[in-house]
Coordinates of C-alpha atoms in Angstrom, one line a residue:
Chain A
M1 CA 20.6 15.3 7.1
E2 CA 19.1 16.6 3.6
V3 CA 15.1 16.2 3.0
S4 CA 16.7 14.5 -0.4
E5 CA 18.1 11.9 1.6
L6 CA 14.5 10.7 3.0
N7 CA 14.0 8.6 -0.2
K8 CA 16.1 6.2 1.5
Y9 CA 14.2 5.9 4.6
G10 CA 11.0 5.4 2.8
I11 CA 9.6 8.8 3.2
C12 CA 9.1 9.9 -0.6
D13 CA 6.9 13.0 -2.0
G14 CA 3.1 12.9 -1.0
I15 CA 1.8 11.8 2.2
S16 CA 3.4 9.0 3.9
E17 CA 1.6 7.1 6.8
I18 CA 3.9 6.6 9.3
I19 CA 3.7 5.8 13.0
L20 CA 4.9 8.9 15.3
T21 CA 6.7 8.0 18.6
S22 CA 6.9 10.9 21.1
G23 CA 7.5 11.5 24.6
I24 CA 10.8 11.3 26.1
E25 CA 9.5 10.5 29.5
N26 CA 6.5 8.4 28.7
P27 CA 7.0 7.1 24.9
N28 CA 3.5 7.0 22.9
A29 CA 2.8 6.5 19.3
A30 CA 0.2 7.6 16.8
P31 CA -0.2 7.0 13.3
I32 CA 0.2 10.5 11.1
G33 CA 0.6 11.5 7.9
V34 CA 4.2 13.1 7.1
I35 CA 3.6 15.3 4.1
R36 CA 6.7 15.9 1.9
K37 CA 6.3 18.6 -0.9
D38 CA 8.9 20.7 -2.9
N39 CA 11.7 19.4 -0.4
R40 CA 9.9 20.8 2.5
V41 CA 8.2 18.1 5.2
F42 CA 5.2 19.2 7.4
I43 CA 3.1 17.6 9.8
R44 CA -0.4 18.6 11.4
L45 CA -1.6 17.6 14.8
Y46 CA -4.8 17.9 16.2
R47 CA -5.4 19.4 19.7
G48 CA -6.1 17.0 22.6
S49 CA -3.7 14.2 21.5
T50 CA -0.8 12.9 23.3
T51 CA 1.2 13.6 20.1
Y52 CA 0.1 17.2 20.1
E53 CA 1.0 17.5 23.7
N54 CA 4.4 15.7 23.2
V55 CA 5.5 17.4 20.2
K56 CA 4.4 20.8 21.3
L57 CA 6.4 20.7 24.5
E58 CA 9.5 18.7 23.3
K59 CA 9.8 19.7 19.7
I60 CA 11.5 16.3 18.5
F61 CA 9.9 12.8 17.6
A62 CA 10.5 10.0 15.4
A63 CA 8.8 9.3 12.3
N64 CA 8.9 5.0 11.9
V65 CA 8.1 3.6 8.5
T66 CA 6.3 0.3 8.9
C67 CA 3.9 -2.1 7.0
D68 CA 2.2 -3.8 10.2
P69 CA -1.2 -3.3 10.1
V70 CA -1.7 -4.3 13.6
L71 CA 0.5 -1.4 15.0
F72 CA -1.4 1.2 12.9
V73 CA -4.8 -0.2 14.2
K74 CA -3.5 -0.7 18.1
S75 CA -1.8 2.7 18.0
S76 CA -5.2 4.3 16.4
F77 CA -7.0 3.7 19.6
S78 CA -4.4 3.3 22.5
N79 CA -0.8 3.4 23.1
L80 CA 1.5 0.5 22.2
E81 CA 3.0 -1.7 24.9
N82 CA 6.4 -0.7 26.4
E83 CA 7.9 -3.6 24.6
N84 CA 7.2 -2.0 21.1
F85 CA 9.7 1.1 21.7
R86 CA 13.3 1.1 21.8
Y87 CA 15.6 4.6 22.5
Y88 CA 17.6 6.4 20.1
P89 CA 20.6 8.4 21.9
L90 CA 20.6 12.0 20.6
N91 CA 23.0 14.8 21.9
T92 CA 22.0 14.3 25.7
T93 CA 18.5 12.9 25.4
K94 CA 16.9 9.8 24.2
I95 CA 14.2 9.6 21.6
P96 CA 11.6 6.7 21.3
L97 CA 11.6 4.8 18.2
L98 CA 9.3 1.8 17.0
K99 CA 11.6 -1.0 17.7
N100 CA 10.3 -3.3 15.0
S101 CA 10.0 -0.5 11.9
A102 CA 11.8 -0.8 8.4
S103 CA 13.3 2.7 9.3
S104 CA 12.9 5.5 11.8
V105 CA 13.8 9.2 11.1
I106 CA 14.3 11.6 13.9
F107 CA 12.9 15.0 13.1
R108 CA 12.7 18.3 15.0
C109 CA 10.2 21.0 14.7
G110 CA 11.1 24.2 12.6
E111 CA 8.2 26.9 12.2
I112 CA 5.0 25.8 13.7
K113 CA 1.7 27.4 13.3
H114 CA -1.3 27.3 15.6
T115 CA -5.1 27.2 14.5
E116 CA -8.0 26.6 16.7
Q117 CA -7.8 23.0 16.2
A118 CA -4.4 22.0 15.4
M119 CA -1.0 23.0 14.9
T120 CA 1.0 22.6 11.5
A121 CA 4.8 22.2 12.0
E122 CA 7.6 22.1 9.3
I123 CA 9.7 19.5 10.2
I124 CA 13.7 18.9 9.7
P125 CA 15.2 15.3 9.7
M126 CA 18.0 15.5 11.8
D127 CA 19.0 11.5 11.7
A128 CA 17.7 8.2 10.4
V129 CA 18.0 4.6 11.1
A130 CA 17.3 2.0 8.5
N131 CA 16.9 -1.5 10.0
D132 CA 16.3 -5.1 8.4
Y133 CA 14.0 -5.0 5.7
R134 CA 12.4 -6.7 2.9
P135 CA 10.3 -6.1 0.2
R136 CA 6.9 -6.5 -0.1
A137 CA 4.2 -6.6 -2.8
I138 CA 1.3 -4.4 -2.5
N139 CA -1.7 -5.7 -0.7
R140 CA -5.0 -4.2 -1.0
G141 CA -5.8 -5.5 2.3
L142 CA -3.2 -3.9 4.3
T143 CA -4.3 -0.5 2.9
A144 CA -8.0 -1.3 3.4
V145 CA -7.7 -2.0 7.2
I146 CA -5.5 1.2 7.6
E147 CA -7.9 3.3 5.9
A148 CA -10.6 1.4 7.8
A149 CA -8.6 2.7 11.3
V150 CA -9.0 6.2 9.8
H151 CA -12.7 6.0 9.6
A152 CA -12.9 4.5 12.9
T153 CA -11.3 7.3 14.7
R154 CA -13.8 9.6 12.7
Y155 CA -16.6 7.4 13.9
E156 CA -15.2 7.9 17.5
L157 CA -15.3 11.5 17.2
T158 CA -18.7 11.7 15.3
G159 CA -20.6 8.8 15.8
D160 CA -21.9 9.3 12.2
N161 CA -23.1 6.1 10.8
K162 CA -21.4 6.7 7.6
F163 CA -18.4 5.7 8.8
L164 CA -19.6 2.3 9.6
D165 CA -20.7 1.6 5.8
L166 CA -17.3 2.9 4.8
I167 CA -15.6 0.6 7.2
D168 CA -17.6 -2.2 6.1
Q169 CA -16.1 -1.8 2.5
C170 CA -12.5 -1.7 3.6
M171 CA -13.2 -4.9 6.0
E172 CA -14.6 -6.6 2.9
T173 CA -11.1 -5.7 1.1
T174 CA -9.2 -6.6 4.3
Y175 CA -10.7 -10.2 4.3
K176 CA -10.5 -11.0 0.6
C177 CA -7.1 -9.6 0.1
G178 CA -5.2 -9.5 3.8
G179 CA -3.1 -12.0 5.3
Q180 CA -3.6 -13.1 8.5
R181 CA -1.7 -10.1 10.0
E182 CA -4.3 -7.8 8.1
K183 CA -7.2 -10.2 9.8
D184 CA -5.8 -9.8 13.0
A185 CA -5.3 -6.1 12.6
A186 CA -9.3 -6.1 11.3
E187 CA -10.4 -8.2 14.3
I188 CA -8.7 -5.7 16.8
L189 CA -10.6 -2.7 14.9
L190 CA -13.7 -4.4 14.8
N191 CA -13.9 -5.1 18.6
E192 CA -13.0 -1.3 19.1
I193 CA -15.6 -0.3 17.2
Y194 CA -18.2 -2.5 18.7
E195 CA -17.2 -1.2 21.9
N196 CA -17.6 2.5 20.8
K197 CA -20.6 1.5 19.0
K198 CA -22.3 0.3 22.5
R199 CA -20.9 3.8 24.4
V200 CA -22.4 5.7 21.4
D201 CA -25.8 3.6 21.5
G202 CA -25.9 3.7 25.3
G203 CA -25.3 7.7 25.2
K204 CA -28.1 7.8 22.6
S205 CA -30.7 6.1 24.7
T206 CA -30.2 8.0 27.9
E207 CA -30.6 11.3 25.7
Chain B
M1 CA 12.5 -23.1 -3.1
E2 CA 10.1 -23.5 -0.5
V3 CA 6.8 -21.7 -0.4
S4 CA 7.6 -20.2 2.8
E5 CA 10.9 -18.6 1.5
L6 CA 8.4 -16.3 -0.6
N7 CA 8.4 -14.1 2.3
K8 CA 12.0 -12.6 1.8
Y9 CA 10.8 -11.8 -1.8
G10 CA 7.7 -9.9 -0.6
I11 CA 4.9 -12.5 -1.5
C12 CA 3.1 -13.1 1.8
D13 CA 0.0 -14.4 2.6
G14 CA -3.2 -13.0 1.0
I15 CA -3.4 -11.6 -2.1
S16 CA -0.1 -9.7 -3.7
E17 CA -0.6 -7.2 -6.3
I18 CA 2.4 -8.0 -8.7
I19 CA 3.5 -7.6 -12.2
L20 CA 3.4 -11.0 -14.1
T21 CA 6.0 -11.0 -16.9
S22 CA 5.6 -14.0 -19.3
G23 CA 6.5 -15.1 -23.2
I24 CA 9.8 -16.2 -23.7
E25 CA 10.1 -14.8 -27.6
N26 CA 7.8 -11.6 -26.9
P27 CA 8.1 -10.6 -23.5
N28 CA 4.6 -9.2 -22.0
A29 CA 3.8 -7.3 -18.7
A30 CA 0.4 -7.4 -16.9
P31 CA -0.7 -6.7 -13.5
I32 CA -2.1 -9.9 -11.4
G33 CA -3.1 -10.6 -8.0
V34 CA -1.2 -13.9 -6.8
I35 CA -3.0 -15.7 -4.2
R36 CA -0.9 -17.3 -1.4
K37 CA -3.0 -19.3 1.3
D38 CA -2.2 -22.3 3.6
N39 CA 1.3 -22.7 2.1
R40 CA -0.1 -23.0 -1.6
V41 CA 0.1 -20.4 -4.2
F42 CA -2.3 -19.7 -7.3
I43 CA -3.0 -17.4 -10.0
R44 CA -6.3 -16.8 -12.1
L45 CA -6.2 -15.7 -15.5
Y46 CA -8.9 -14.6 -17.7
R47 CA -9.1 -15.9 -21.2
G48 CA -8.3 -13.4 -24.0
S49 CA -5.2 -11.9 -22.5
T50 CA -1.8 -12.3 -23.7
T51 CA -0.8 -13.5 -20.1
Y52 CA -3.5 -16.1 -20.4
E53 CA -2.3 -17.3 -23.8
N54 CA 1.5 -17.1 -22.6
V55 CA 1.2 -19.2 -19.4
K56 CA -1.1 -21.8 -20.9
L57 CA 1.8 -22.4 -23.6
E58 CA 4.8 -21.8 -21.7
K59 CA 3.6 -22.7 -18.1
I60 CA 6.2 -20.8 -16.8
F61 CA 6.2 -16.7 -15.7
A62 CA 7.6 -14.3 -13.1
A63 CA 6.1 -12.5 -10.6
N64 CA 7.7 -9.0 -10.0
V65 CA 7.1 -7.1 -6.7
T66 CA 7.3 -3.7 -7.3
C67 CA 5.7 -0.4 -6.1
D68 CA 5.9 1.6 -9.2
P69 CA 2.5 3.0 -10.3
V70 CA 3.5 3.8 -13.6
L71 CA 4.3 0.1 -14.1
F72 CA 1.1 -0.8 -12.8
V73 CA -1.0 1.7 -14.9
K74 CA 1.0 1.0 -18.3
S75 CA 0.8 -2.8 -17.8
S76 CA -3.1 -2.8 -17.5
F77 CA -3.3 -1.3 -20.6
S78 CA -0.9 -2.2 -23.2
N79 CA 2.5 -3.8 -22.9
L80 CA 5.6 -2.2 -21.3
E81 CA 8.5 -1.0 -23.7
N82 CA 11.3 -3.6 -24.4
E83 CA 13.7 -1.6 -22.1
N84 CA 11.7 -2.6 -19.1
F85 CA 12.5 -6.2 -19.5
R86 CA 15.4 -8.4 -18.7
Y87 CA 16.0 -12.3 -19.1
Y88 CA 16.6 -14.8 -16.5
P89 CA 18.1 -17.7 -17.7
L90 CA 16.7 -21.0 -16.3
N91 CA 17.7 -24.4 -17.6
T92 CA 18.1 -24.2 -21.5
T93 CA 15.6 -21.0 -21.6
K94 CA 15.4 -17.3 -20.5
I95 CA 12.3 -16.0 -18.5
P96 CA 11.7 -12.3 -18.9
L97 CA 11.7 -10.4 -15.9
L98 CA 11.0 -6.7 -14.9
K99 CA 14.2 -4.8 -14.9
N100 CA 13.4 -2.4 -12.0
S101 CA 11.5 -4.7 -9.6
A102 CA 12.3 -4.9 -5.9
S103 CA 12.2 -8.7 -6.7
S104 CA 11.2 -11.2 -8.9
V105 CA 10.2 -15.0 -8.5
I106 CA 9.9 -17.5 -11.4
F107 CA 7.1 -19.9 -11.0
R108 CA 6.1 -23.0 -13.2
C109 CA 2.4 -24.0 -13.3
G110 CA 1.2 -27.2 -11.2
E111 CA -2.2 -28.2 -11.8
I112 CA -4.2 -25.9 -13.9
K113 CA -8.2 -26.1 -14.1
H114 CA -10.1 -24.5 -16.8
T115 CA -13.6 -22.8 -16.5
E116 CA -15.4 -20.9 -19.5
Q117 CA -13.5 -17.7 -18.7
A118 CA -10.7 -18.3 -17.1
M119 CA -7.8 -20.8 -15.9
T120 CA -6.7 -21.4 -12.4
A121 CA -3.2 -22.5 -11.9
E122 CA -1.6 -23.7 -8.7
I123 CA 2.0 -22.1 -9.1
I124 CA 5.4 -23.5 -7.8
P125 CA 8.0 -21.3 -7.1
M126 CA 11.5 -22.3 -8.6
D127 CA 13.8 -19.4 -8.1
A128 CA 13.9 -15.5 -7.1
V129 CA 16.1 -12.6 -7.1
A130 CA 16.0 -9.4 -4.6
N131 CA 17.1 -6.6 -6.3
D132 CA 18.1 -3.2 -4.7
Y133 CA 15.3 -2.2 -2.5
R134 CA 14.5 0.4 0.2
P135 CA 11.8 0.9 2.6
R136 CA 8.7 2.6 1.6
A137 CA 6.0 4.3 3.8
I138 CA 2.6 3.4 3.1
N139 CA 1.4 6.0 0.6
R140 CA -2.7 6.1 0.0
G141 CA -2.3 7.7 -3.2
L142 CA -0.3 4.6 -4.4
T143 CA -3.1 2.3 -3.5
A144 CA -6.0 4.3 -5.0
V145 CA -4.1 4.5 -8.3
I146 CA -3.7 1.1 -8.6
E147 CA -7.5 0.5 -7.2
A148 CA -8.1 3.0 -10.4
A149 CA -6.4 1.0 -12.7
V150 CA -8.7 -2.2 -11.5
H151 CA -11.8 -0.1 -12.3
A152 CA -10.7 1.3 -15.3
T153 CA -10.2 -2.2 -16.8
R154 CA -13.6 -3.2 -15.6
Y155 CA -14.9 0.1 -17.5
E156 CA -13.1 -1.1 -20.5
L157 CA -15.2 -4.4 -20.6
T158 CA -18.6 -3.0 -19.9
G159 CA -18.9 0.6 -20.2
D160 CA -21.0 0.8 -17.0
N161 CA -20.4 4.6 -15.6
K162 CA -20.4 3.3 -12.2
F163 CA -16.6 2.4 -12.7
L164 CA -15.9 6.2 -13.6
D165 CA -17.4 7.1 -10.3
L166 CA -15.3 4.9 -8.4
I167 CA -12.5 6.1 -10.5
D168 CA -13.1 9.9 -9.3
Q169 CA -13.0 8.5 -5.7
C170 CA -9.7 7.1 -6.2
M171 CA -8.3 9.9 -8.0
E172 CA -9.3 12.3 -5.1
T173 CA -6.9 10.2 -2.6
T174 CA -4.3 10.2 -5.4
Y175 CA -4.2 13.5 -6.0
K176 CA -4.3 14.5 -2.1
C177 CA -1.7 11.8 -0.9
G178 CA 0.6 10.6 -3.9
G179 CA 3.8 11.8 -4.9
Q180 CA 4.9 12.7 -8.4
R181 CA 5.0 9.1 -9.8
E182 CA 1.5 8.7 -8.5
K183 CA 0.2 11.6 -10.5
D184 CA 2.1 10.6 -13.5
A185 CA 0.2 7.1 -13.3
A186 CA -2.8 9.0 -12.7
E187 CA -2.4 11.2 -15.9
I188 CA -1.6 8.1 -17.9
L189 CA -4.7 6.5 -16.6
L190 CA -7.1 9.3 -17.0
N191 CA -6.0 9.9 -20.5
E192 CA -6.5 6.0 -21.2
I193 CA -10.0 6.5 -19.6
Y194 CA -10.7 9.8 -22.1
E195 CA -9.6 7.5 -24.9
N196 CA -11.8 4.7 -24.0
K197 CA -15.1 6.8 -23.3
K198 CA -14.9 8.4 -26.6
R199 CA -14.8 5.0 -27.9
V200 CA -17.9 4.0 -25.8
D201 CA -19.8 7.1 -26.5
G202 CA -18.7 6.7 -30.1
G203 CA -20.2 3.3 -30.1
K204 CA -23.5 4.4 -28.8
S205 CA -24.1 7.2 -30.9
T206 CA -24.0 4.7 -33.8
E207 CA -26.6 2.3 -32.2

C-alpha cells in the first residue's frame, strides 16, 4: 500500500489525531498523533506507556480514524473496554482495531530511533479498511475536548495548575459548541481531573 | 425532511461550523455556526453582512459541510470566486451551493427575531445532498486556522491587539499540526491581517 493512498482513509499531511490500537494478546488503545510529511509517516511514543511496550515488541499496530470524543478521552486515561475492539487477520496473526472507527490503517514499523524519553518510528502502511462513515461539520467543541485531554495528561504528569486553566478554557468552548457526545466526554474528563487533583493535593499535604 | 436526518449530512447536536451560501442572483458564501439543540435548528446573522441581507430577503439558503480551511478563510474576508458555486433547483428557483462540499443542506427560515445587531432565525431543513466524501482524522491545525479566522474578523471589527495574540497562538498550532492546505489558508489569513493592520495603524496615525 502506497503512502499516497492514506488520503482515502483520512490520514493526510500534517499531524492526524488518531487512536492507536496495539497488543495482539491484550489489546490496548491510546490517542496518538501520526505525522505525515513528504510522503513518509512517523510516530513518537513515550517510554512507560503500554503502547510504547506493545509497538517496541510487536512492531505492528493500527491507526484508527474517529471523531468520537468519548473514545479519545477514555483512551487518554485508561484502556477501552474489550467490546470496543475487533480483530483484523493479517498473515498468521490478528491485529486489534477499533470497532467503530471511520477507518483503520495497519502499519508496521520501519526504522526506529530511541532517545532517553521516547522512540520515533517511521511507519509503513500495510493494509486499511474504511467503515461506514458520514460527513461531519467542524465542531469547535469536539477539538476543544480533545485539546483538554492533552492538557489533562500533562497535568497528570506535572501537577502544574496552568494546565487546569487551559482545560477551563477548552471546557468553555466544549459546553458552548459541543453536542451531547462532546459533553459526555467533558464529564468523564473533568471527573478524571478531579480524582487526579485529589491525589496531587493529597500528595502535597503530606510533603 | 426531519431534523433528525441532519445527522446523515454532518449537522449534528451543538454548533456546526459550515459555509452558508445565499443569494439567488448573486451567490455569496460566508462561514456561520449552525446551532442544533433539542431537535430545532437556528442561525444568528449580524446586520451589515451580505448573508444577513440575502437571508432576510429570500429566507432560503444552503449550509455546506466542508473541512477545507482555504474556503473558510477566503469566505471570512471576501466572497468566493464564481467557480466555487453550483446551483440546486428547488421549485421554481435555484439555490447556490458550494461545489466541493462534503454535503449541503437547503434550509428555509421559520420564525425570525430581530435585535438591534442581529437576527436569529429558526431554520427548517428542506432538502439535502451528500457528495463524495472521505473520512478525515482530526487535525488540530485545521481547527486552529478556523479559530484564527474568527479572531481575525473580530480584529477587523475592533482593532484590538489581543486578537493578534490569539491569532499567533492559533498559527503556532496550524504550522505545527496542519497539512499544506492548512498552511495555505494560514498564509491567506496572515496576509489579510497584515493588510488590515496597515489600515488600522494608518487610521491611528491620522487621529
